[in-house]
Amino acid sequence: IHGHALLLLLLLASGAETFRICAFNAQRLTLAKVAREPVLDTLVKILARCDITVLQEVVDSSDSAIPLLLRELNRFGDSGPYASHSSLLLGRSTYKEKYVYIYRSHEAEVRDSYVYEDQDDLFIREPFVCWFSLYSKVLPSLVLVPLHTTPKAVETELNALYDVFLDASRRWQTKDVILLGDFNADCASLTKKRLDDLVLRTQAGFHWAIADGVDTMVRASTHCTYDRIVLHGEHLQSLLCGAAAFDFPQSFGLTEQEALKISDHYPVEVDLALSRAAHGVEPPGLATLWLSLMLPLLALQLGLVA
């Protein structure tokens, strides 16, 4: 325990901080839904926990829901400012959805993005791929590939997602890629055997950070790992320091009925250990200076110095 405590202090003293990336199926997000105060308040608290969030099931055709959400998010605490980057409405029928990135604009910026060109029409909602610049010397850039599959073609879409990964990786010459979203990758939508036969499971180099068996659903009657985050790239994977589904009903004291007004999914998230480099070089803070002075004394007390 002492060794872990010292390691944590060393990370703090070196300026290492966590950068949180989240994916959240917000379940039929419309202006009418966002305009309800209890829903808006909870969505803001969920988004304020993350540096980048990919929202799915944004079905607002008025283009007013996200600006309202951003306005309230930027009024909440001091974690902002936040910005957004949205796809067009995607889908084969009259029912269409958007992918929307909500991100801290002082921590990241969009370098480029595109909707994957699905020549074989394998996706109901083609991934909206985004290349971010991060203000970090440890991880200067990162590619996110979100996907909300249809339950009727989970296996087909997830195998095609490997081709999207290859396309984005070649386009921007990077191995640091995160695939994330409501994959519907469990229960009746995808058996364990079919899951294990996916290209993203059999091909080397992919780490499924949200492990099988993690419940990503709000309803107590449903225990399924539908929502996933998959990391590619040895360097990126080496920075992973946490992954979880965020049980927002428990954290915010909501009943199941109250939570279902927000979504029937939990957000899923990964934490990366980054040393953030702001636009300029800042002097070390008082906490860092104090830790640098105290660490040798702590090491002696714990018997970690010969």
mmCIF file of C-alpha atoms in Angstrom:
data_model
loop_
_atom_site.group_PDB
_atom_site.id
_atom_site.type_symbol
_atom_site.label_atom_id
_atom_site.label_comp_id
_atom_site.label_asym_id
_atom_site.label_seq_id
_atom_site.Cartn_x
_atom_site.Cartn_y
_atom_site.Cartn_z
ATOM 1 C CA ILE A 1 0.000 0.000 0.000
ATOM 2 C CA HIS A 2 2.845 2.362 0.877
ATOM 3 C CA GLY A 3 4.433 1.824 -2.528
ATOM 4 C CA HIS A 4 1.181 2.648 -4.334
ATOM 5 C CA ALA A 5 0.733 5.771 -2.217
ATOM 6 C CA LEU A 6 4.228 6.942 -3.098
ATOM 7 C CA LEU A 7 3.619 6.262 -6.790
ATOM 8 C CA LEU A 8 0.441 8.340 -6.657
ATOM 9 C CA LEU A 9 2.311 11.206 -5.032
ATOM 10 C CA LEU A 10 5.035 10.958 -7.666
ATOM 11 C CA LEU A 11 2.423 11.210 -10.407
ATOM 12 C CA LEU A 12 0.887 14.247 -8.748
ATOM 13 C CA ALA A 13 4.254 15.907 -8.279
ATOM 14 C CA SER A 14 5.160 15.349 -11.931
ATOM 15 C CA GLY A 15 1.980 17.087 -13.059
ATOM 16 C CA ALA A 16 0.296 13.953 -14.400
ATOM 17 C CA GLU A 17 -3.472 14.289 -14.648
ATOM 18 C CA THR A 18 -6.220 12.089 -15.946
ATOM 19 C CA PHE A 19 -8.000 12.838 -19.197
ATOM 20 C CA ARG A 20 -11.451 11.252 -19.347
ATOM 21 C CA ILE A 21 -13.118 10.121 -22.564
ATOM 22 C CA CYS A 22 -16.764 9.061 -22.390
ATOM 23 C CA ALA A 23 -19.418 7.570 -24.638
ATOM 24 C CA PHE A 24 -23.081 7.998 -23.808
ATOM 25 C CA ASN A 25 -26.222 6.801 -25.548
ATOM 26 C CA ALA A 26 -28.507 9.635 -24.445
ATOM 27 C CA GLN A 27 -31.625 7.824 -25.727
ATOM 28 C CA ARG A 28 -33.655 9.894 -28.163
ATOM 29 C CA LEU A 29 -32.148 13.241 -27.238
ATOM 30 C CA THR A 30 -34.439 16.029 -28.459
ATOM 31 C CA LEU A 31 -34.979 19.672 -27.604
ATOM 32 C CA ALA A 32 -38.129 18.770 -25.669
ATOM 33 C CA LYS A 33 -36.140 16.301 -23.576
ATOM 34 C CA VAL A 34 -33.244 18.677 -22.896
ATOM 35 C CA ALA A 35 -35.676 21.479 -22.012
ATOM 36 C CA ARG A 36 -36.940 19.516 -18.997
ATOM 37 C CA GLU A 37 -35.003 20.935 -16.058
ATOM 38 C CA PRO A 38 -34.315 17.685 -14.144
ATOM 39 C CA VAL A 39 -33.073 16.051 -17.353
ATOM 40 C CA LEU A 40 -30.929 19.038 -18.288
ATOM 41 C CA ASP A 41 -29.387 19.260 -14.813
ATOM 42 C CA THR A 42 -28.434 15.582 -14.834
ATOM 43 C CA LEU A 43 -27.043 15.674 -18.375
ATOM 44 C CA VAL A 44 -24.880 18.655 -17.429
ATOM 45 C CA LYS A 45 -23.490 16.833 -14.386
ATOM 46 C CA ILE A 46 -22.736 13.761 -16.503
ATOM 47 C CA LEU A 47 -20.954 15.752 -19.221
ATOM 48 C CA ALA A 48 -18.988 17.856 -16.715
ATOM 49 C CA ARG A 49 -17.166 14.697 -15.576
ATOM 50 C CA CYS A 50 -15.587 14.167 -19.005
ATOM 51 C CA ASP A 51 -13.009 15.934 -21.154
ATOM 52 C CA ILE A 52 -14.515 14.491 -24.337
ATOM 53 C CA THR A 53 -17.927 12.830 -24.593
ATOM 54 C CA VAL A 54 -19.421 11.219 -27.678
ATOM 55 C CA LEU A 55 -23.204 11.474 -27.474
ATOM 56 C CA GLN A 56 -25.300 9.018 -29.463
ATOM 57 C CA GLU A 57 -28.989 8.918 -30.312
ATOM 58 C CA VAL A 58 -29.169 12.672 -30.743
ATOM 59 C CA VAL A 59 -32.324 12.875 -32.857
ATOM 60 C CA ASP A 60 -32.952 16.618 -32.582
ATOM 61 C CA SER A 61 -33.787 17.989 -36.036
ATOM 62 C CA SER A 62 -34.149 21.573 -34.791
ATOM 63 C CA ASP A 63 -30.407 21.906 -34.028
ATOM 64 C CA SER A 64 -31.397 23.582 -30.757
ATOM 65 C CA ALA A 65 -30.891 20.835 -28.163
ATOM 66 C CA ILE A 66 -27.080 20.825 -28.164
ATOM 67 C CA PRO A 67 -26.714 24.648 -27.970
ATOM 68 C CA LEU A 68 -29.061 24.650 -24.959
ATOM 69 C CA LEU A 69 -27.096 21.831 -23.350
ATOM 70 C CA LEU A 70 -23.787 23.597 -24.020
ATOM 71 C CA ARG A 71 -25.071 26.877 -22.612
ATOM 72 C CA GLU A 72 -25.977 25.260 -19.310
ATOM 73 C CA LEU A 73 -22.815 23.148 -19.259
ATOM 74 C CA ASN A 74 -20.659 26.255 -19.639
ATOM 75 C CA ARG A 75 -22.475 27.848 -16.708
ATOM 76 C CA PHE A 76 -21.812 24.835 -14.497
ATOM 77 C CA GLY A 77 -18.778 25.108 -12.234
ATOM 78 C CA ASP A 78 -15.389 25.953 -13.694
ATOM 79 C CA SER A 79 -14.692 22.857 -15.786
ATOM 80 C CA GLY A 80 -15.390 24.547 -19.126
ATOM 81 C CA PRO A 81 -15.439 26.087 -21.593
ATOM 82 C CA TYR A 82 -16.987 23.326 -23.679
ATOM 83 C CA ALA A 83 -17.579 23.170 -27.420
ATOM 84 C CA SER A 84 -19.372 20.702 -29.666
ATOM 85 C CA HIS A 85 -18.781 19.035 -33.013
ATOM 86 C CA SER A 86 -21.677 17.255 -34.662
ATOM 87 C CA SER A 87 -22.356 15.021 -37.619
ATOM 88 C CA LEU A 88 -25.374 15.445 -39.832
ATOM 89 C CA LEU A 89 -28.385 13.250 -39.148
ATOM 90 C CA LEU A 90 -27.466 9.713 -40.233
ATOM 91 C CA GLY A 91 -29.702 6.765 -41.093
ATOM 92 C CA ARG A 92 -31.400 4.888 -43.907
ATOM 93 C CA SER A 93 -35.013 5.727 -43.074
ATOM 94 C CA THR A 94 -36.936 8.697 -41.740
ATOM 95 C CA TYR A 95 -35.468 7.869 -38.320
ATOM 96 C CA LYS A 96 -31.995 9.404 -38.132
ATOM 97 C CA GLU A 97 -29.439 10.135 -35.419
ATOM 98 C CA LYS A 98 -26.411 12.365 -34.943
ATOM 99 C CA TYR A 99 -23.104 11.707 -33.272
ATOM 100 C CA VAL A 100 -22.121 14.740 -31.187
ATOM 101 C CA TYR A 101 -18.763 15.371 -29.541
ATOM 102 C CA ILE A 102 -18.834 17.563 -26.430
ATOM 103 C CA TYR A 103 -15.308 18.527 -25.408
ATOM 104 C CA ARG A 104 -13.348 20.932 -23.224
ATOM 105 C CA SER A 105 -12.015 23.421 -25.737
ATOM 106 C CA HIS A 106 -9.058 24.394 -23.540
ATOM 107 C CA GLU A 107 -7.975 20.744 -23.372
ATOM 108 C CA ALA A 108 -8.619 19.584 -26.940
ATOM 109 C CA GLU A 109 -9.491 20.841 -30.398
ATOM 110 C CA VAL A 110 -10.817 19.191 -33.536
ATOM 111 C CA ARG A 111 -8.149 18.867 -36.224
ATOM 112 C CA ASP A 112 -10.263 17.044 -38.785
ATOM 113 C CA SER A 113 -13.321 14.818 -39.076
ATOM 114 C CA TYR A 114 -15.368 12.884 -41.602
ATOM 115 C CA VAL A 115 -18.309 10.528 -41.925
ATOM 116 C CA TYR A 116 -16.991 7.163 -43.091
ATOM 117 C CA GLU A 117 -17.783 6.443 -46.727
ATOM 118 C CA ASP A 118 -19.796 3.244 -46.419
ATOM 119 C CA GLN A 119 -19.640 2.008 -50.007
ATOM 120 C CA ASP A 120 -21.174 -1.384 -49.174
ATOM 121 C CA ASP A 121 -23.926 0.153 -47.014
ATOM 122 C CA LEU A 122 -23.041 -1.975 -43.993
ATOM 123 C CA PHE A 123 -23.780 0.658 -41.352
ATOM 124 C CA ILE A 124 -27.163 2.084 -40.447
ATOM 125 C CA ARG A 125 -25.350 5.084 -38.939
ATOM 126 C CA GLU A 126 -21.865 5.447 -40.389
ATOM 127 C CA PRO A 127 -19.149 6.340 -37.857
ATOM 128 C CA PHE A 128 -18.366 10.046 -37.542
ATOM 129 C CA VAL A 129 -14.587 9.868 -37.144
ATOM 130 C CA CYS A 130 -12.781 12.709 -35.398
ATOM 131 C CA TRP A 131 -9.096 13.553 -35.011
ATOM 132 C CA PHE A 132 -8.383 15.623 -31.894
ATOM 133 C CA SER A 133 -5.323 17.601 -30.913
ATOM 134 C CA LEU A 134 -4.723 17.361 -27.172
ATOM 135 C CA TYR A 135 -2.726 19.888 -25.182
ATOM 136 C CA SER A 136 -0.481 17.139 -23.874
ATOM 137 C CA LYS A 137 3.134 16.255 -24.517
ATOM 138 C CA VAL A 138 2.381 12.641 -23.627
ATOM 139 C CA LEU A 139 -0.435 12.228 -26.169
ATOM 140 C CA PRO A 140 -0.509 15.140 -28.643
ATOM 141 C CA SER A 141 -3.354 13.719 -30.739
ATOM 142 C CA LEU A 142 -6.010 11.045 -30.704
ATOM 143 C CA VAL A 143 -8.580 9.600 -33.113
ATOM 144 C CA LEU A 144 -12.084 8.668 -31.939
ATOM 145 C CA VAL A 145 -14.345 6.350 -33.940
ATOM 146 C CA PRO A 146 -17.886 6.188 -32.523
ATOM 147 C CA LEU A 147 -20.530 3.688 -33.553
ATOM 148 C CA HIS A 148 -24.113 3.049 -32.506
ATOM 149 C CA THR A 149 -24.974 -0.299 -34.064
ATOM 150 C CA THR A 150 -28.410 -1.581 -34.920
ATOM 151 C CA PRO A 151 -29.301 -4.699 -32.877
ATOM 152 C CA LYS A 152 -30.267 -6.524 -36.080
ATOM 153 C CA ALA A 153 -26.760 -6.336 -37.585
ATOM 154 C CA VAL A 154 -24.334 -6.064 -34.674
ATOM 155 C CA GLU A 155 -21.850 -8.626 -35.972
ATOM 156 C CA THR A 156 -21.777 -7.150 -39.480
ATOM 157 C CA GLU A 157 -21.318 -3.588 -38.257
ATOM 158 C CA LEU A 158 -18.651 -4.418 -35.667
ATOM 159 C CA ASN A 159 -16.611 -6.380 -38.199
ATOM 160 C CA ALA A 160 -16.933 -3.456 -40.618
ATOM 161 C CA LEU A 161 -15.721 -1.163 -37.827
ATOM 162 C CA TYR A 162 -12.274 -2.713 -38.268
ATOM 163 C CA ASP A 163 -12.195 -1.292 -41.803
ATOM 164 C CA VAL A 164 -13.113 2.135 -40.423
ATOM 165 C CA PHE A 165 -10.200 1.836 -37.999
ATOM 166 C CA LEU A 166 -7.830 1.012 -40.876
ATOM 167 C CA ASP A 167 -9.162 3.914 -42.938
ATOM 168 C CA ALA A 168 -8.749 6.466 -40.142
ATOM 169 C CA SER A 169 -5.354 5.113 -39.104
ATOM 170 C CA ARG A 170 -4.009 5.374 -42.660
ATOM 171 C CA ARG A 171 -5.616 8.748 -43.322
ATOM 172 C CA TRP A 172 -3.950 10.422 -40.358
ATOM 173 C CA GLN A 173 -0.953 8.097 -39.929
ATOM 174 C CA THR A 174 -1.678 7.209 -36.324
ATOM 175 C CA LYS A 175 -2.041 4.079 -34.230
ATOM 176 C CA ASP A 176 -3.661 5.849 -31.273
ATOM 177 C CA VAL A 177 -7.330 5.170 -31.957
ATOM 178 C CA ILE A 178 -10.336 4.659 -29.682
ATOM 179 C CA LEU A 179 -13.460 2.859 -30.911
ATOM 180 C CA LEU A 180 -16.437 3.569 -28.688
ATOM 181 C CA GLY A 181 -20.191 3.656 -28.376
ATOM 182 C CA ASP A 182 -23.308 1.581 -27.956
ATOM 183 C CA PHE A 183 -22.128 -1.526 -29.785
ATOM 184 C CA ASN A 184 -25.071 -3.673 -28.577
ATOM 185 C CA ALA A 185 -22.286 -6.207 -28.048
ATOM 186 C CA ASP A 186 -23.938 -8.573 -25.577
ATOM 187 C CA CYS A 187 -27.044 -10.515 -24.533
ATOM 188 C CA ALA A 188 -29.542 -11.326 -27.290
ATOM 189 C CA SER A 189 -27.850 -9.002 -29.786
ATOM 190 C CA LEU A 190 -24.503 -10.837 -29.776
ATOM 191 C CA THR A 191 -23.690 -14.200 -28.215
ATOM 192 C CA LYS A 192 -20.376 -14.787 -26.449
ATOM 193 C CA LYS A 193 -19.100 -17.020 -29.256
ATOM 194 C CA ARG A 194 -19.954 -14.492 -31.967
ATOM 195 C CA LEU A 195 -18.398 -11.753 -29.850
ATOM 196 C CA ASP A 196 -15.138 -13.682 -29.528
ATOM 197 C CA ASP A 197 -15.086 -14.292 -33.300
ATOM 198 C CA LEU A 198 -15.180 -10.577 -34.155
ATOM 199 C CA VAL A 199 -12.171 -9.211 -36.039
ATOM 200 C CA LEU A 200 -11.712 -6.648 -33.270
ATOM 201 C CA ARG A 201 -11.303 -9.556 -30.820
ATOM 202 C CA THR A 202 -9.168 -11.878 -32.931
ATOM 203 C CA GLN A 203 -6.903 -9.208 -34.431
ATOM 204 C CA ALA A 204 -3.941 -8.320 -32.218
ATOM 205 C CA GLY A 205 -3.548 -4.827 -30.828
ATOM 206 C CA PHE A 206 -7.055 -4.043 -29.548
ATOM 207 C CA HIS A 207 -7.848 -3.728 -25.854
ATOM 208 C CA TRP A 208 -11.513 -3.857 -24.811
ATOM 209 C CA ALA A 209 -11.353 -1.501 -21.834
ATOM 210 C CA ILE A 210 -15.000 -2.017 -20.844
ATOM 211 C CA ALA A 211 -14.784 -5.707 -20.071
ATOM 212 C CA ASP A 212 -17.382 -8.398 -20.682
ATOM 213 C CA GLY A 213 -19.790 -8.612 -17.766
ATOM 214 C CA VAL A 214 -19.832 -4.895 -16.934
ATOM 215 C CA ASP A 215 -23.456 -3.767 -16.712
ATOM 216 C CA THR A 216 -23.956 -0.668 -18.869
ATOM 217 C CA MET A 217 -27.754 -0.545 -18.559
ATOM 218 C CA VAL A 218 -29.897 1.399 -16.089
ATOM 219 C CA ARG A 219 -32.718 -1.108 -15.620
ATOM 220 C CA ALA A 220 -32.127 -3.531 -12.760
ATOM 221 C CA SER A 221 -33.812 -6.227 -14.850
ATOM 222 C CA THR A 222 -31.195 -5.896 -17.617
ATOM 223 C CA HIS A 223 -27.542 -6.854 -17.174
ATOM 224 C CA CYS A 224 -25.798 -6.367 -20.525
ATOM 225 C CA THR A 225 -22.477 -4.930 -21.672
ATOM 226 C CA TYR A 226 -23.864 -3.078 -24.664
ATOM 227 C CA ASP A 227 -21.625 -0.009 -24.432
ATOM 228 C CA ARG A 228 -17.914 -0.440 -25.088
ATOM 229 C CA ILE A 229 -14.624 1.398 -25.413
ATOM 230 C CA VAL A 230 -11.811 -0.281 -27.350
ATOM 231 C CA LEU A 231 -8.256 1.097 -27.413
ATOM 232 C CA HIS A 232 -5.667 0.538 -30.125
ATOM 233 C CA GLY A 233 -2.007 1.507 -29.920
ATOM 234 C CA GLU A 234 0.606 0.378 -27.400
ATOM 235 C CA HIS A 235 1.386 3.930 -26.337
ATOM 236 C CA LEU A 236 -2.276 4.807 -25.842
ATOM 237 C CA GLN A 237 -2.928 1.592 -23.933
ATOM 238 C CA SER A 238 0.042 2.292 -21.651
ATOM 239 C CA LEU A 239 -1.691 5.506 -20.532
ATOM 240 C CA LEU A 240 -4.923 3.774 -19.505
ATOM 241 C CA CYS A 241 -5.454 4.149 -15.765
ATOM 242 C CA GLY A 242 -9.167 3.423 -15.405
ATOM 243 C CA ALA A 243 -12.280 2.231 -17.226
ATOM 244 C CA ALA A 244 -15.855 1.937 -15.997
ATOM 245 C CA ALA A 245 -19.542 2.360 -16.585
ATOM 246 C CA PHE A 246 -20.739 5.404 -14.644
ATOM 247 C CA ASP A 247 -23.746 4.531 -12.480
ATOM 248 C CA PHE A 248 -25.262 8.008 -12.547
ATOM 249 C CA PRO A 249 -28.499 7.038 -10.738
ATOM 250 C CA GLN A 250 -26.517 5.907 -7.706
ATOM 251 C CA SER A 251 -24.105 8.858 -7.859
ATOM 252 C CA PHE A 252 -26.879 11.437 -8.174
ATOM 253 C CA GLY A 253 -29.437 9.743 -5.918
ATOM 254 C CA LEU A 254 -31.991 8.989 -8.631
ATOM 255 C CA THR A 255 -34.610 6.274 -8.641
ATOM 256 C CA GLU A 256 -34.684 3.947 -11.623
ATOM 257 C CA GLN A 257 -37.775 5.729 -12.939
ATOM 258 C CA GLU A 258 -36.066 9.125 -12.642
ATOM 259 C CA ALA A 259 -32.900 7.824 -14.295
ATOM 260 C CA LEU A 260 -34.809 6.350 -17.233
ATOM 261 C CA LYS A 261 -35.989 9.859 -18.097
ATOM 262 C CA ILE A 262 -32.319 10.591 -18.831
ATOM 263 C CA SER A 263 -31.380 7.331 -20.557
ATOM 264 C CA ASP A 264 -31.600 3.576 -20.240
ATOM 265 C CA HIS A 265 -27.803 3.409 -20.662
ATOM 266 C CA TYR A 266 -24.951 4.321 -18.341
ATOM 267 C CA PRO A 267 -22.140 6.404 -19.823
ATOM 268 C CA VAL A 268 -18.922 4.424 -20.231
ATOM 269 C CA GLU A 269 -15.540 6.041 -19.723
ATOM 270 C CA VAL A 270 -11.783 5.589 -19.811
ATOM 271 C CA ASP A 271 -9.194 7.625 -17.934
ATOM 272 C CA LEU A 272 -5.808 8.338 -19.498
ATOM 273 C CA ALA A 273 -2.809 9.493 -17.449
ATOM 274 C CA LEU A 274 -1.652 12.603 -19.288
ATOM 275 C CA SER A 275 0.636 15.460 -18.394
ATOM 276 C CA ARG A 276 -1.301 18.412 -19.689
ATOM 277 C CA ALA A 277 0.680 21.125 -21.426
ATOM 278 C CA ALA A 278 -1.232 24.367 -21.605
ATOM 279 C CA HIS A 279 -0.651 26.892 -24.391
ATOM 280 C CA GLY A 280 2.221 28.374 -22.386
ATOM 281 C CA VAL A 281 4.675 26.951 -19.873
ATOM 282 C CA GLU A 282 3.376 27.541 -16.374
ATOM 283 C CA PRO A 283 5.454 27.549 -13.192
ATOM 284 C CA PRO A 284 4.852 24.657 -10.813
ATOM 285 C CA GLY A 285 1.989 25.139 -8.386
ATOM 286 C CA LEU A 286 2.364 25.262 -4.617
ATOM 287 C CA ALA A 287 1.031 21.718 -4.273
ATOM 288 C CA THR A 288 3.677 20.423 -6.672
ATOM 289 C CA LEU A 289 6.459 22.278 -4.855
ATOM 290 C CA TRP A 290 5.236 20.986 -1.496
ATOM 291 C CA LEU A 291 5.102 17.420 -2.773
ATOM 292 C CA SER A 292 8.590 17.646 -4.250
ATOM 293 C CA LEU A 293 9.897 18.699 -0.827
ATOM 294 C CA MET A 294 7.929 16.098 1.114
ATOM 295 C CA LEU A 295 8.574 13.072 -1.097
ATOM 296 C CA PRO A 296 12.135 12.393 0.156
ATOM 297 C CA LEU A 297 10.931 12.567 3.768
ATOM 298 C CA LEU A 298 7.992 10.291 3.004
ATOM 299 C CA ALA A 299 10.256 7.797 1.278
ATOM 300 C CA LEU A 300 12.549 7.678 4.320
ATOM 301 C CA GLN A 301 9.593 7.179 6.666
ATOM 302 C CA LEU A 302 8.267 4.313 4.569
ATOM 303 C CA GLY A 303 11.690 2.704 4.407
ATOM 304 C CA LEU A 304 11.825 2.975 0.634
ATOM 305 C CA VAL A 305 15.262 4.604 0.549
ATOM 306 C CA ALA A 306 18.335 2.546 1.377
#
